[in-house]
Amino acid sequence: MLKINQKKTDQPKANHRQHIPFRMNFLFVAIFALFSLLIFRLGYLQIVKGEDYTRALERTEEIAVNTSTPRGRIYDRYGQVLIDNEAKNAITYTKTSSTTTKEMLELARKISKWIDQDTKRVTMGDKRDFWILLNPEKAAEKVSKQEQIDLSKNDKLSKRDIQRQINQLTRDRITDEELASLTAEDLKVLAIYREMMAGYAYSPQIIKNDGVTDREFAIISERLDELPGFNTTTDWSRVKKSDSAILGSTTSPLEGIPRSHLNYFLARDYSRNDRVGRSYLESYYEDLLKGQKAIVKNIKDRTGKVIETKTVREGEPGKDLVLTTDSDLQQALENIVSNKLLRLKQGPNTSALESAFLVMLDPNNGEILSLVGKKVVKDESTGKWAIQDYTFGTFTSAYEVGSTVKLATMLTGYHEGAARIGEVKIDQPINVGGTYKRSLFNPNGRVALNDISAIGRSSNVYMFRIAMGLGNATYRPGQGLPIDKKAFDTFRENFASFGLGVKTGIDLPGEYTGVTGTETIPGKLLDFSIGQFDTYTPLQMAQYVATIASDGYRIAPRILKEIREPSPDGEVLGELVEEKPVEVLNRIKNSQPEIDQVKKGMHYVYYGNNGTASGLLAGASYDGAGKTGTAESFYYTGNKSNPVIPTINLSHVGYAPSKNPQVAYSVIVPYISTNTKRYPSATASEIAREALDVFFDLKRQRSAEAITSSSPEIKIKKVEE
């Protein structure tokens, strides 16, 4: 029995010993499986995800850095600088994504000891925010706990809205006395701090670039290791050597991108504080003139701190632009127009006179040689008349131009069958429904004129008869004049082929096409034929006469001649990138004999015994062909008691020499006199003659200089301030 009992007692122990190997094996298998999973996971992390985690540890970010690269220069056709760049010292700050407000404030305090900073740009809002930053505990007491609870009960407000209202209440409750506690040194720190805050992360922000002294520049340069994010560099300011408004202007780094164009520029990788073209050429050719930003690679650690910066692409200056204009010619013509305008304004009946225009271009390629627009204004400080630049008025303002359009009227008549080459028509006053219309030179008689003398003597009646032909009208003295109203469209379609009443195609923004009359009564059709209805710009008139000079080819006027690489040394123009091509817009519908006949009429104007500008070019070393114009117009005063004043506009168009023309020109002097009977009628012609003399004198001088010059390179001409 005893033996049997022992066996029963040992049975559980034996069973227990049998389970131990199983458990050990299970444990080993589990450990092996776990280690396998761990090894697999490590392999996955190192092999598959290794590069991703490496990049996470050392984050690399390529960004375009707002480096101070100069904009392209602008030159005239002979290499004279019109807009230049002036280097100046600058102090910049670049913050990172991990830079704290406290760190920036400490830096601002430190640097304020070494530089002077203008505080004029500090706003009241800046002061309030800065006071809060300096006095957080006092600021927290401005809005009570109960007020905060009451705001939180408003279900219509989000947490962000609630905090925004709390912040606004805090600002509003800061007293004048508390703001007055900010010392002059505090305001200086604030002025620096606000500029530091204005920049983007990793993009240099200019802290000071005006009036940085050599001492300030040196002190900051020596302490850059103490001022993380700060740097000393060279900035550029735009310097205009010409007063011409069409050159345009740029914003400053402080102004940055205009709010009205912010989205446009941000979508093109600009920064908010980038300087951009604000108007005209600086704006129109922004893509060429802007410098190319440097591209840098910032290598950051896991905290976002930049541990290394590598330059991927250096910044590049903008392209240089060579214009078609001649600075010497421009300056001389500006003087002519300015002096004439001042003398006129000092005479009688000039209350409406305010401007004068002169355009010169090459009829062979459309290159604008000179755009002159001047406005006379009262100088408030002296009480005397002064001249302002109004160059953009040459293509943004339009006027009735009178008889200068008769060239287009004659050519329209030829094409539409309302006139024939050499046709004689009788010039005598016509009576339309009791209203008399006549030519200035023939108030009462009967004069037989052919097409050449009709242009040369400026016959209104000859043009009226062409208009009647276009309108299928039968003239009966004293009766009405039924017309086909389609004649207005016929006239305008033909005039448009010369550039009248349509955009000229100039490479400048804001071009105006003029006013198109809406009335369709017979008398207005007759007025249209002599330039007394629709209005045209001075530039349109220049393109119009250039079209005739070039045998009917209408060429787009252009202000840009060449695009060049930046000058390598500031002495010689850079390598040519692109030369702007001649753009022929259309050819008028007239035959060459018809165009030649009109040219003969224009020649008669200057050299015929009865030409309206006979003797104008007497004694000149060149000859030419032209057309004068006088228009009755109305000046709108804005005065309720006398809103409209009858005035006179003078105009003159032409080209020279008469064979192989080198220059085409237009002159308009609007509202020259409020006395419509007596006025200085030769003014526009006098301006044209003086302008031609200057043009050909300069041409002779340059021809002589070219003979003695052996250098094929275009030298940059420095203009003294």
XYZ file of C-alpha atoms in Angstrom:
721
model
C 0.000 0.000 0.000
C 2.831 2.266 0.884
C 4.457 1.697 -2.433
C 1.262 2.428 -4.254
C 0.780 5.697 -2.333
C 4.229 6.919 -3.231
C 3.503 6.498 -6.888
C 0.329 8.569 -6.579
C 2.227 11.359 -4.850
C 4.962 11.550 -7.460
C 2.537 11.652 -10.396
C 1.905 15.503 -10.336
C 5.606 16.171 -10.096
C 6.226 14.061 -13.115
C 3.512 15.854 -15.010
C 5.006 19.191 -13.953
C 8.422 18.119 -15.241
C 6.834 17.188 -18.537
C 5.326 20.778 -18.940
C 8.610 22.628 -18.301
C 10.229 21.781 -21.682
C 7.050 22.807 -23.461
C 6.918 26.158 -21.682
C 10.590 26.783 -22.320
C 10.161 25.978 -25.954
C 7.154 28.282 -26.195
C 9.109 31.075 -24.479
C 12.055 30.644 -26.813
C 9.752 30.657 -29.840
C 8.005 33.807 -28.591
C 11.326 35.532 -27.916
C 12.575 34.488 -31.335
C 9.404 35.808 -32.940
C 9.669 39.121 -31.078
C 13.325 39.517 -32.022
C 12.439 38.669 -35.618
C 9.750 41.323 -35.615
C 12.162 43.807 -34.053
C 14.852 43.012 -36.618
C 12.275 43.226 -39.391
C 11.069 46.574 -38.049
C 14.601 47.922 -37.751
C 15.328 46.758 -41.256
C 12.156 48.406 -42.510
C 13.013 51.667 -40.750
C 16.614 51.679 -41.931
C 16.197 50.346 -45.437
C 12.729 51.420 -46.506
C 12.208 54.516 -44.364
C 15.818 55.381 -43.645
C 16.032 58.277 -46.085
C 12.721 59.718 -44.909
C 13.830 59.751 -41.284
C 17.219 61.133 -42.221
C 15.472 64.000 -43.953
C 13.239 64.421 -40.907
C 16.304 64.688 -38.685
C 18.127 67.007 -41.064
C 15.333 68.804 -42.851
C 16.442 70.498 -46.072
C 14.403 73.302 -47.572
C 15.172 75.177 -50.789
C 13.783 78.715 -50.751
C 14.142 81.809 -52.869
C 15.911 84.353 -50.704
C 15.006 88.001 -51.100
C 18.563 89.068 -51.872
C 19.238 92.627 -52.886
C 19.835 92.186 -56.604
C 19.754 95.422 -58.610
C 17.044 95.999 -61.186
C 18.086 96.401 -64.777
C 19.222 99.819 -65.927
C 17.348 101.781 -68.575
C 19.244 103.598 -71.346
C 18.349 105.743 -74.314
C 19.212 104.661 -77.863
C 22.751 106.066 -77.571
C 23.627 104.466 -74.237
C 22.811 107.409 -71.993
C 21.611 106.252 -68.580
C 18.003 107.163 -67.831
C 17.511 105.056 -64.711
C 20.449 103.760 -62.707
C 21.054 101.877 -59.466
C 22.925 103.388 -56.551
C 24.598 101.046 -54.068
C 24.115 101.725 -50.372
C 24.848 99.964 -47.094
C 22.062 97.942 -45.509
C 21.439 95.968 -42.335
C 19.152 92.937 -42.647
C 17.615 90.373 -40.324
C 16.539 86.823 -41.150
C 14.352 84.995 -38.670
C 13.743 81.251 -38.596
C 10.561 79.324 -37.936
C 11.784 78.574 -34.400
C 12.768 82.136 -33.494
C 10.782 83.325 -30.484
C 9.374 86.768 -29.809
C 11.551 87.012 -26.707
C 14.705 86.310 -28.713
C 13.805 88.914 -31.317
C 13.071 91.508 -28.633
C 16.427 90.882 -26.978
C 18.193 91.248 -30.317
C 16.344 94.489 -31.002
C 17.444 95.863 -27.618
C 21.031 94.870 -28.288
C 21.270 96.324 -31.779
C 19.516 99.556 -30.748
C 22.655 100.450 -28.821
C 24.686 100.548 -32.023
C 22.435 102.036 -34.703
C 20.043 104.942 -34.987
C 16.582 104.021 -36.200
C 13.903 106.434 -37.392
C 10.709 106.042 -35.372
C 8.410 107.910 -37.787
C 6.935 104.685 -39.144
C 5.908 103.475 -35.686
C 2.120 103.568 -35.478
C -0.203 103.883 -32.498
C -1.111 100.220 -32.959
C 2.594 99.311 -32.820
C 2.936 101.193 -29.540
C -0.048 99.437 -27.963
C 1.225 95.994 -29.006
C 4.679 96.817 -27.706
C 3.303 98.039 -24.368
C 1.449 94.717 -24.017
C 4.663 92.858 -24.821
C 6.546 94.808 -22.140
C 3.742 94.665 -19.553
C 2.011 91.276 -19.882
C 0.619 91.217 -16.331
C -0.883 94.681 -16.515
C -2.256 93.897 -19.959
C -3.963 90.744 -18.618
C -5.838 92.877 -16.077
C -7.397 95.076 -18.776
C -10.179 92.544 -19.401
C -11.754 91.092 -16.251
C -12.491 87.408 -15.708
C -16.214 88.135 -15.726
C -15.972 89.867 -19.099
C -14.105 86.884 -20.476
C -16.786 84.536 -19.093
C -19.530 86.650 -20.628
C -17.804 86.534 -24.003
C -17.401 82.752 -23.791
C -21.154 82.363 -23.274
C -21.829 83.773 -26.730
C -22.427 80.662 -28.863
C -22.029 82.679 -32.031
C -18.360 83.354 -31.302
C -15.589 80.847 -31.918
C -12.622 80.591 -29.561
C -10.585 82.592 -32.056
C -13.240 85.305 -32.230
C -13.405 85.467 -28.432
C -9.647 85.842 -28.150
C -9.670 88.459 -30.873
C -12.227 90.514 -28.962
C -10.258 90.166 -25.739
C -7.116 91.352 -27.504
C -8.948 94.297 -29.012
C -10.436 95.312 -25.656
C -6.961 95.112 -24.142
C -5.541 97.416 -26.777
C -8.414 99.871 -26.548
C -8.039 100.197 -22.759
C -4.381 101.119 -22.794
C -4.297 104.729 -21.644
C -2.327 107.614 -23.093
C -0.402 107.810 -19.832
C 0.647 104.190 -20.163
C 1.778 104.732 -23.744
C 3.641 107.842 -22.629
C 5.675 105.599 -20.344
C 7.468 104.249 -23.425
C 10.809 105.998 -23.476
C 12.665 107.260 -26.522
C 14.896 104.213 -26.225
C 11.812 101.948 -26.085
C 10.478 103.516 -29.301
C 13.836 102.999 -30.977
C 13.760 99.328 -29.961
C 10.175 99.121 -31.216
C 11.130 100.640 -34.585
C 13.761 97.936 -35.011
C 11.547 95.172 -33.651
C 8.629 95.961 -35.996
C 10.934 95.634 -39.014
C 12.272 92.321 -37.702
C 8.708 91.037 -37.318
C 7.704 92.139 -40.818
C 9.881 89.590 -42.624
C 9.175 86.015 -43.652
C 10.995 83.111 -42.062
C 14.351 82.486 -43.783
C 13.943 85.568 -45.982
C 16.175 88.587 -45.215
C 14.236 91.648 -44.097
C 15.805 95.084 -44.439
C 16.038 96.738 -41.019
C 17.819 99.861 -42.210
C 19.052 100.875 -45.645
C 18.737 104.654 -45.645
C 21.493 106.585 -43.940
C 23.469 103.600 -42.677
C 26.733 105.198 -41.589
C 30.120 103.605 -42.093
C 30.423 103.373 -38.316
C 27.090 101.549 -37.933
C 27.957 99.220 -40.791
C 31.347 98.404 -39.265
C 30.009 97.863 -35.716
C 27.304 95.430 -36.841
C 29.707 93.639 -39.179
C 32.132 93.063 -36.291
C 29.416 91.665 -34.009
C 27.521 89.352 -36.349
C 28.429 86.359 -34.168
C 26.573 88.063 -31.306
C 23.550 88.868 -33.457
C 22.085 85.666 -34.903
C 20.040 86.415 -38.014
C 21.569 89.845 -38.625
C 23.757 90.620 -41.597
C 25.365 93.589 -43.328
C 24.981 93.771 -47.072
C 24.602 96.062 -50.069
C 21.209 97.352 -51.116
C 20.271 99.326 -54.223
C 18.146 102.405 -54.714
C 16.615 103.467 -58.024
C 18.004 106.740 -59.368
C 16.254 108.557 -62.217
C 18.405 110.689 -64.491
C 15.406 111.918 -66.459
C 12.181 113.630 -65.407
C 10.096 111.803 -68.015
C 7.079 110.270 -66.311
C 6.845 107.357 -68.763
C 9.962 105.829 -67.218
C 7.740 105.025 -64.276
C 8.673 104.367 -60.664
C 9.144 101.485 -58.250
C 8.061 100.770 -54.714
C 10.602 100.704 -51.901
C 11.339 97.614 -49.771
C 9.385 99.299 -46.961
C 6.351 99.731 -49.238
C 6.678 96.310 -50.840
C 4.026 95.047 -53.207
C 0.992 97.339 -53.591
C -2.041 95.786 -51.924
C -4.024 96.066 -55.172
C -1.555 93.717 -56.911
C -0.590 91.522 -53.967
C -2.161 88.253 -55.143
C -0.783 88.713 -58.652
C 2.811 89.013 -57.464
C 2.608 86.436 -54.678
C 1.447 83.888 -57.256
C 4.701 84.631 -59.122
C 6.987 83.874 -56.181
C 7.414 87.451 -54.999
C 7.669 88.327 -51.320
C 5.486 90.988 -49.750
C 8.424 93.309 -49.208
C 9.809 93.013 -52.755
C 10.157 96.242 -54.683
C 8.191 96.210 -57.937
C 7.455 98.544 -60.818
C 4.671 100.920 -59.909
C 3.918 102.583 -63.263
C 4.692 102.789 -66.984
C 8.036 101.291 -68.149
C 9.094 100.108 -64.694
C 5.781 98.282 -64.429
C 5.276 97.234 -68.055
C 8.691 95.545 -68.252
C 8.760 94.275 -64.655
C 9.596 90.703 -65.725
C 12.738 91.905 -67.520
C 13.895 94.554 -65.064
C 13.497 92.584 -61.838
C 16.561 90.811 -60.530
C 16.578 87.057 -60.039
C 16.575 86.003 -56.412
C 19.228 83.706 -55.029
C 18.113 80.145 -54.267
C 19.577 78.740 -51.044
C 19.257 75.356 -49.382
C 18.669 75.594 -45.640
C 19.607 72.428 -43.747
C 17.750 72.285 -40.418
C 17.912 69.991 -37.420
C 14.916 68.376 -35.747
C 14.172 71.567 -33.814
C 13.945 73.637 -36.995
C 17.249 75.377 -36.353
C 19.266 76.072 -39.488
C 22.605 74.341 -39.109
C 23.900 74.963 -42.633
C 23.043 77.115 -45.630
C 24.159 76.294 -49.165
C 23.669 78.527 -52.190
C 22.038 76.624 -55.050
C 21.844 79.583 -57.431
C 23.339 83.032 -57.095
C 21.112 86.083 -57.481
C 21.302 87.933 -60.792
C 20.633 91.569 -61.708
C 17.713 92.334 -64.012
C 18.092 92.772 -67.743
C 19.080 96.203 -69.071
C 16.674 97.969 -71.439
C 17.726 100.222 -74.300
C 14.940 102.554 -75.370
C 14.308 104.046 -78.789
C 14.317 107.589 -77.428
C 17.119 110.113 -77.883
C 17.858 111.916 -74.595
C 19.558 114.902 -76.213
C 16.672 115.340 -78.624
C 14.161 114.820 -75.826
C 15.713 117.470 -73.621
C 15.916 120.026 -76.424
C 12.309 119.444 -77.472
C 11.110 119.631 -73.880
C 12.751 123.041 -73.613
C 11.073 124.198 -76.826
C 7.606 123.109 -75.707
C 8.064 124.361 -72.125
C 9.252 127.812 -73.186
C 6.465 128.151 -75.737
C 3.842 127.074 -73.214
C 5.066 129.518 -70.557
C 5.108 132.439 -73.004
C 1.609 131.608 -74.203
C 0.261 131.313 -70.660
C 1.518 134.789 -69.842
C -0.511 136.219 -72.737
C -4.221 137.087 -72.940
C -7.169 134.692 -73.289
C -5.275 131.712 -71.869
C -7.431 130.720 -68.903
C -8.081 127.292 -70.457
C -4.545 126.686 -71.789
C -2.834 123.983 -69.751
C -0.765 121.665 -71.942
C 1.141 121.077 -75.181
C 2.433 117.930 -76.900
C 5.092 116.940 -79.420
C 5.779 113.429 -80.709
C 8.616 112.417 -83.035
C 9.120 108.909 -84.397
C 10.885 107.073 -87.183
C 8.244 106.255 -89.829
C 10.345 103.373 -91.144
C 10.289 101.250 -88.006
C 7.981 102.925 -85.482
C 10.787 103.782 -83.053
C 9.755 106.693 -80.848
C 12.504 109.297 -80.830
C 10.821 111.720 -78.453
C 7.609 111.948 -76.456
C 7.025 115.407 -75.028
C 4.040 116.387 -72.930
C 4.100 119.467 -70.735
C 1.550 120.979 -68.396
C 1.579 124.508 -66.999
C 0.473 124.924 -63.371
C 0.532 127.633 -60.743
C 3.373 127.257 -58.254
C 1.677 127.795 -54.906
C 4.906 128.844 -53.193
C 5.873 131.544 -55.715
C 2.553 132.353 -57.360
C 4.221 131.978 -60.770
C 3.476 129.615 -63.622
C 5.607 126.460 -63.652
C 5.993 123.496 -65.983
C 5.253 119.894 -65.040
C 6.000 116.757 -67.012
C 2.952 115.342 -68.790
C 4.616 112.864 -71.145
C 1.983 110.201 -70.580
C -0.590 112.662 -71.906
C 0.749 111.974 -75.395
C -1.138 108.678 -75.349
C -3.683 109.118 -72.538
C -5.397 112.366 -73.600
C -7.282 113.115 -76.828
C -8.506 116.263 -78.577
C -10.287 117.548 -81.664
C -7.419 118.120 -84.084
C -9.083 119.962 -86.954
C -7.770 119.982 -90.509
C -4.807 117.664 -89.925
C -7.234 114.752 -90.528
C -7.982 115.938 -94.076
C -5.232 113.672 -95.407
C -7.226 110.679 -94.173
C -10.460 112.209 -95.469
C -8.985 112.555 -98.964
C -7.618 109.009 -98.978
C -10.963 107.698 -97.735
C -12.645 109.592 -100.547
C -10.303 108.010 -103.101
C -10.920 104.501 -101.830
C -14.696 104.850 -101.492
C -15.180 106.571 -104.849
C -16.104 109.977 -103.370
C -13.008 111.625 -104.888
C -10.601 111.002 -107.748
C -6.966 111.849 -108.303
C -6.784 115.359 -109.755
C -10.519 115.979 -109.381
C -11.569 119.639 -109.224
C -14.334 120.684 -106.830
C -15.739 124.152 -106.208
C -15.022 125.664 -102.832
C -17.795 128.005 -101.794
C -19.857 128.382 -98.612
C -22.563 125.724 -98.331
C -25.949 126.239 -96.705
C -27.339 123.201 -94.894
C -30.792 123.922 -93.531
C -29.951 127.583 -92.989
C -26.533 126.908 -91.387
C -23.535 128.059 -93.380
C -20.289 126.107 -93.447
C -17.219 127.449 -95.261
C -13.453 127.293 -95.604
C -11.399 129.694 -93.529
C -9.591 131.124 -96.564
C -12.797 131.572 -98.605
C -15.632 133.130 -96.584
C -17.812 134.177 -99.551
C -16.362 133.429 -103.017
C -16.086 130.516 -105.450
C -12.678 128.875 -105.852
C -11.935 125.882 -108.050
C -9.545 123.495 -106.293
C -8.029 120.163 -107.186
C -7.130 117.597 -104.540
C -3.567 118.875 -104.091
C -4.517 122.505 -103.540
C -7.498 121.434 -101.397
C -5.020 119.853 -98.967
C -2.455 122.638 -99.300
C -4.961 125.433 -98.709
C -7.008 123.354 -96.252
C -10.371 123.456 -97.959
C -13.234 122.522 -95.668
C -15.763 122.486 -98.485
C -13.772 119.995 -100.574
C -13.872 117.624 -97.580
C -17.586 118.321 -97.031
C -18.258 117.207 -100.592
C -16.329 113.985 -99.984
C -18.438 113.392 -96.853
C -21.626 114.008 -98.856
C -20.437 111.463 -101.398
C -19.863 108.872 -98.701
C -23.329 109.558 -97.294
C -25.024 109.401 -100.737
C -26.364 112.886 -100.063
C -27.654 115.370 -102.633
C -26.831 118.919 -101.661
C -29.576 121.519 -102.175
C -28.692 124.987 -100.812
C -30.772 125.947 -97.800
C -32.390 122.539 -97.448
C -31.730 119.605 -95.207
C -29.082 117.031 -96.105
C -30.390 113.473 -95.818
C -27.435 111.083 -95.452
C -26.778 107.389 -95.186
C -25.645 107.015 -91.575
C -23.349 104.162 -92.569
C -21.005 106.898 -93.786
C -19.870 107.380 -90.178
C -18.787 103.737 -90.020
C -17.113 104.015 -93.411
C -15.125 107.027 -92.276
C -14.091 105.437 -88.980
C -13.093 102.124 -90.551
C -10.809 103.951 -92.967
C -9.453 106.279 -90.288
C -8.710 103.289 -88.053
C -6.396 101.871 -90.722
C -4.201 104.956 -90.127
C -4.336 104.507 -86.339
C -6.965 107.182 -85.669
C -9.502 106.301 -82.979
C -7.839 102.963 -82.158
C -4.898 101.821 -80.076
C -1.580 102.423 -81.763
C 0.048 99.300 -80.335
C 2.634 101.160 -78.251
C 4.392 99.103 -75.588
C 3.140 101.240 -72.703
C 0.117 100.707 -70.431
C -2.960 102.902 -70.247
C -3.267 103.969 -73.880
C -6.461 105.906 -74.626
C -8.296 105.633 -77.936
C -10.157 108.941 -77.743
C -13.830 109.882 -77.812
C -16.103 108.590 -80.546
C -19.031 110.874 -81.245
C -22.478 109.313 -80.964
C -24.629 111.752 -82.956
C -25.426 110.801 -86.554
C -26.948 114.027 -87.877
C -25.686 115.299 -91.275
C -23.811 118.262 -89.829
C -21.707 115.959 -87.633
C -20.677 113.923 -90.669
C -19.378 117.106 -92.286
C -17.617 118.027 -89.026
C -16.032 114.583 -88.880
C -14.421 115.117 -92.280
C -12.519 118.163 -90.990
C -11.528 116.858 -87.544
C -14.257 118.547 -85.513
C -16.075 115.524 -84.058
C -14.045 112.527 -82.815
C -10.923 113.088 -80.713
C -7.415 111.670 -81.179
C -4.243 111.457 -79.115
C -0.945 113.121 -80.090
C 0.562 109.638 -80.528
C -2.262 108.549 -82.844
C -1.620 111.634 -84.951
C 2.084 110.787 -85.196
C 1.335 107.197 -86.229
C -1.213 108.484 -88.748
C 1.213 110.792 -90.547
C 3.974 108.168 -90.313
C 1.657 105.730 -92.094
C 1.406 108.148 -95.024
C 5.160 108.781 -94.949
C 5.854 105.026 -95.143
C 3.622 104.589 -98.221
C 0.624 103.259 -96.324
C 2.170 100.832 -93.841
C 0.943 101.339 -90.285
C 3.705 100.355 -87.899
C 3.257 99.941 -84.150
C 5.180 102.648 -82.299
C 7.556 101.237 -79.729
C 9.603 102.574 -76.874
C 11.806 99.494 -76.279
C 14.627 98.970 -78.759
C 16.822 96.273 -77.206
C 17.074 93.913 -74.259
C 20.633 93.403 -73.000
C 22.464 91.527 -70.314
C 23.557 93.710 -67.383
C 26.585 95.857 -68.152
C 29.696 93.925 -67.078
C 31.651 96.995 -66.017
C 29.310 99.971 -66.047
C 31.144 101.358 -69.065
C 29.976 99.246 -72.016
C 26.489 97.888 -72.661
C 26.005 94.208 -71.974
C 25.538 91.477 -74.544
C 22.478 91.805 -76.783
C 19.692 89.432 -75.752
C 16.914 90.548 -78.089
C 16.247 93.350 -80.526
C 12.572 94.225 -80.724
C 11.264 93.654 -84.255
C 9.305 96.050 -86.430
C 5.593 95.254 -86.197
C 3.554 96.172 -89.254
C -0.083 96.309 -88.152
C -1.690 96.794 -91.546
C -1.505 98.630 -94.850
C -4.130 101.173 -95.785
C -6.413 100.288 -98.696
C -5.228 103.047 -101.019
C -3.055 102.620 -104.096
C 0.434 104.109 -104.289
C -0.648 106.832 -106.779
C -3.352 107.926 -104.328
C -0.863 108.116 -101.465
C 1.601 110.020 -103.659
C -1.111 112.527 -104.560
C -1.782 113.260 -100.893
C 1.956 113.650 -100.323
C 1.979 116.307 -103.041
C -0.759 118.126 -101.167
C 1.326 117.974 -97.993
C 4.315 119.360 -99.890
C 2.088 122.199 -101.097
C 1.343 123.082 -97.459
C 5.007 124.058 -96.972
C 5.979 125.238 -100.437
C 2.816 126.260 -102.304
C 2.099 129.973 -102.663
C -1.143 129.578 -100.725
C -0.038 126.752 -98.433
C -1.230 127.095 -94.845
C 2.394 126.829 -93.631
C 4.057 128.396 -96.655
C 7.593 129.495 -95.866
C 7.753 127.525 -92.607
C 10.849 125.619 -93.725
C 12.450 128.518 -95.566
C 16.221 128.411 -95.225
C 16.237 124.915 -93.777
C 18.863 122.402 -94.903
C 16.102 119.829 -95.304
C 12.675 119.751 -96.883
C 9.455 118.237 -95.648
C 5.728 117.780 -96.042
C 3.019 118.496 -93.514
C -0.477 119.595 -92.617
C -1.791 122.220 -90.232
C -5.009 122.096 -88.246
C -7.296 124.366 -86.262
C -10.310 123.077 -84.338
C -13.065 124.796 -82.443
C -13.339 123.031 -79.110
C -14.877 123.380 -75.679
C -13.065 123.457 -72.344
C -15.040 122.103 -69.396
C -14.259 124.194 -66.332
C -16.224 122.333 -63.668
C -17.595 125.715 -62.625
C -21.392 125.651 -62.311
C -21.766 129.296 -63.277
C -19.658 128.922 -66.426
C -19.156 125.191 -67.111
C -18.054 125.399 -70.768
C -15.671 127.816 -72.490
C -15.327 127.917 -76.307
C -11.643 127.479 -77.195
C -9.279 126.767 -80.090
C -7.031 123.711 -80.560
C -3.979 123.901 -82.840
C -2.329 120.902 -84.450
C 0.433 120.149 -86.946
C 1.634 116.878 -88.498
C 4.343 116.136 -91.022
C 7.485 114.258 -92.007
C 10.939 115.086 -93.310
C 12.698 114.868 -95.662
C 9.893 114.667 -98.176
C 11.696 111.825 -99.974
C 12.963 108.933 -97.862
C 11.513 110.348 -94.614
C 13.597 109.937 -91.465
C 11.206 111.486 -88.982
C 7.450 111.942 -88.607
C 5.975 114.331 -86.057
C 2.787 115.651 -84.512
C 2.153 118.759 -82.427
C -1.034 119.521 -80.498
C -1.662 122.644 -78.404
C -5.204 122.253 -77.031
C -7.342 125.074 -75.635
C -4.749 127.624 -76.716
C -7.135 130.555 -76.545
C -10.604 131.460 -75.389
C -10.740 134.123 -78.103
C -11.914 132.138 -81.119
C -11.376 135.088 -83.479
C -7.842 136.076 -82.561
C -5.264 133.559 -81.353
C -1.561 132.686 -81.994
C -2.366 130.492 -84.992
C 1.251 129.732 -85.927
C 2.207 128.227 -82.544
C 2.043 124.542 -83.515
C 3.898 125.216 -86.778
C 6.618 127.134 -84.937
C 7.129 124.218 -82.554
C 7.370 121.836 -85.528
C 10.037 123.964 -87.244
C 12.173 124.352 -84.133
C 11.906 120.622 -83.441
C 13.004 119.729 -86.975
C 15.990 122.060 -86.740
C 17.123 120.314 -83.553
C 16.593 116.866 -85.047
C 18.688 117.502 -88.152
C 21.366 119.443 -86.246
C 21.845 116.505 -83.887
C 21.904 114.128 -86.822
C 24.728 116.094 -88.460
C 26.680 116.230 -85.206
C 26.377 112.498 -84.656
C 27.380 111.763 -88.252
C 30.546 113.809 -87.707
C 31.245 112.038 -84.402
C 30.718 108.633 -86.016
C 33.382 109.408 -88.633
C 35.982 110.196 -85.951
C 34.989 107.321 -83.652
C 36.628 103.925 -84.180
C 35.019 101.961 -81.338
C 32.150 99.659 -82.374
C 30.925 99.354 -78.790
C 28.182 101.566 -77.425
C 29.626 103.377 -74.441
C 27.460 104.143 -71.461
C 27.093 107.878 -71.064
C 27.063 109.044 -67.486
C 24.668 111.857 -66.717
C 25.834 114.213 -64.019
C 23.334 114.954 -61.294
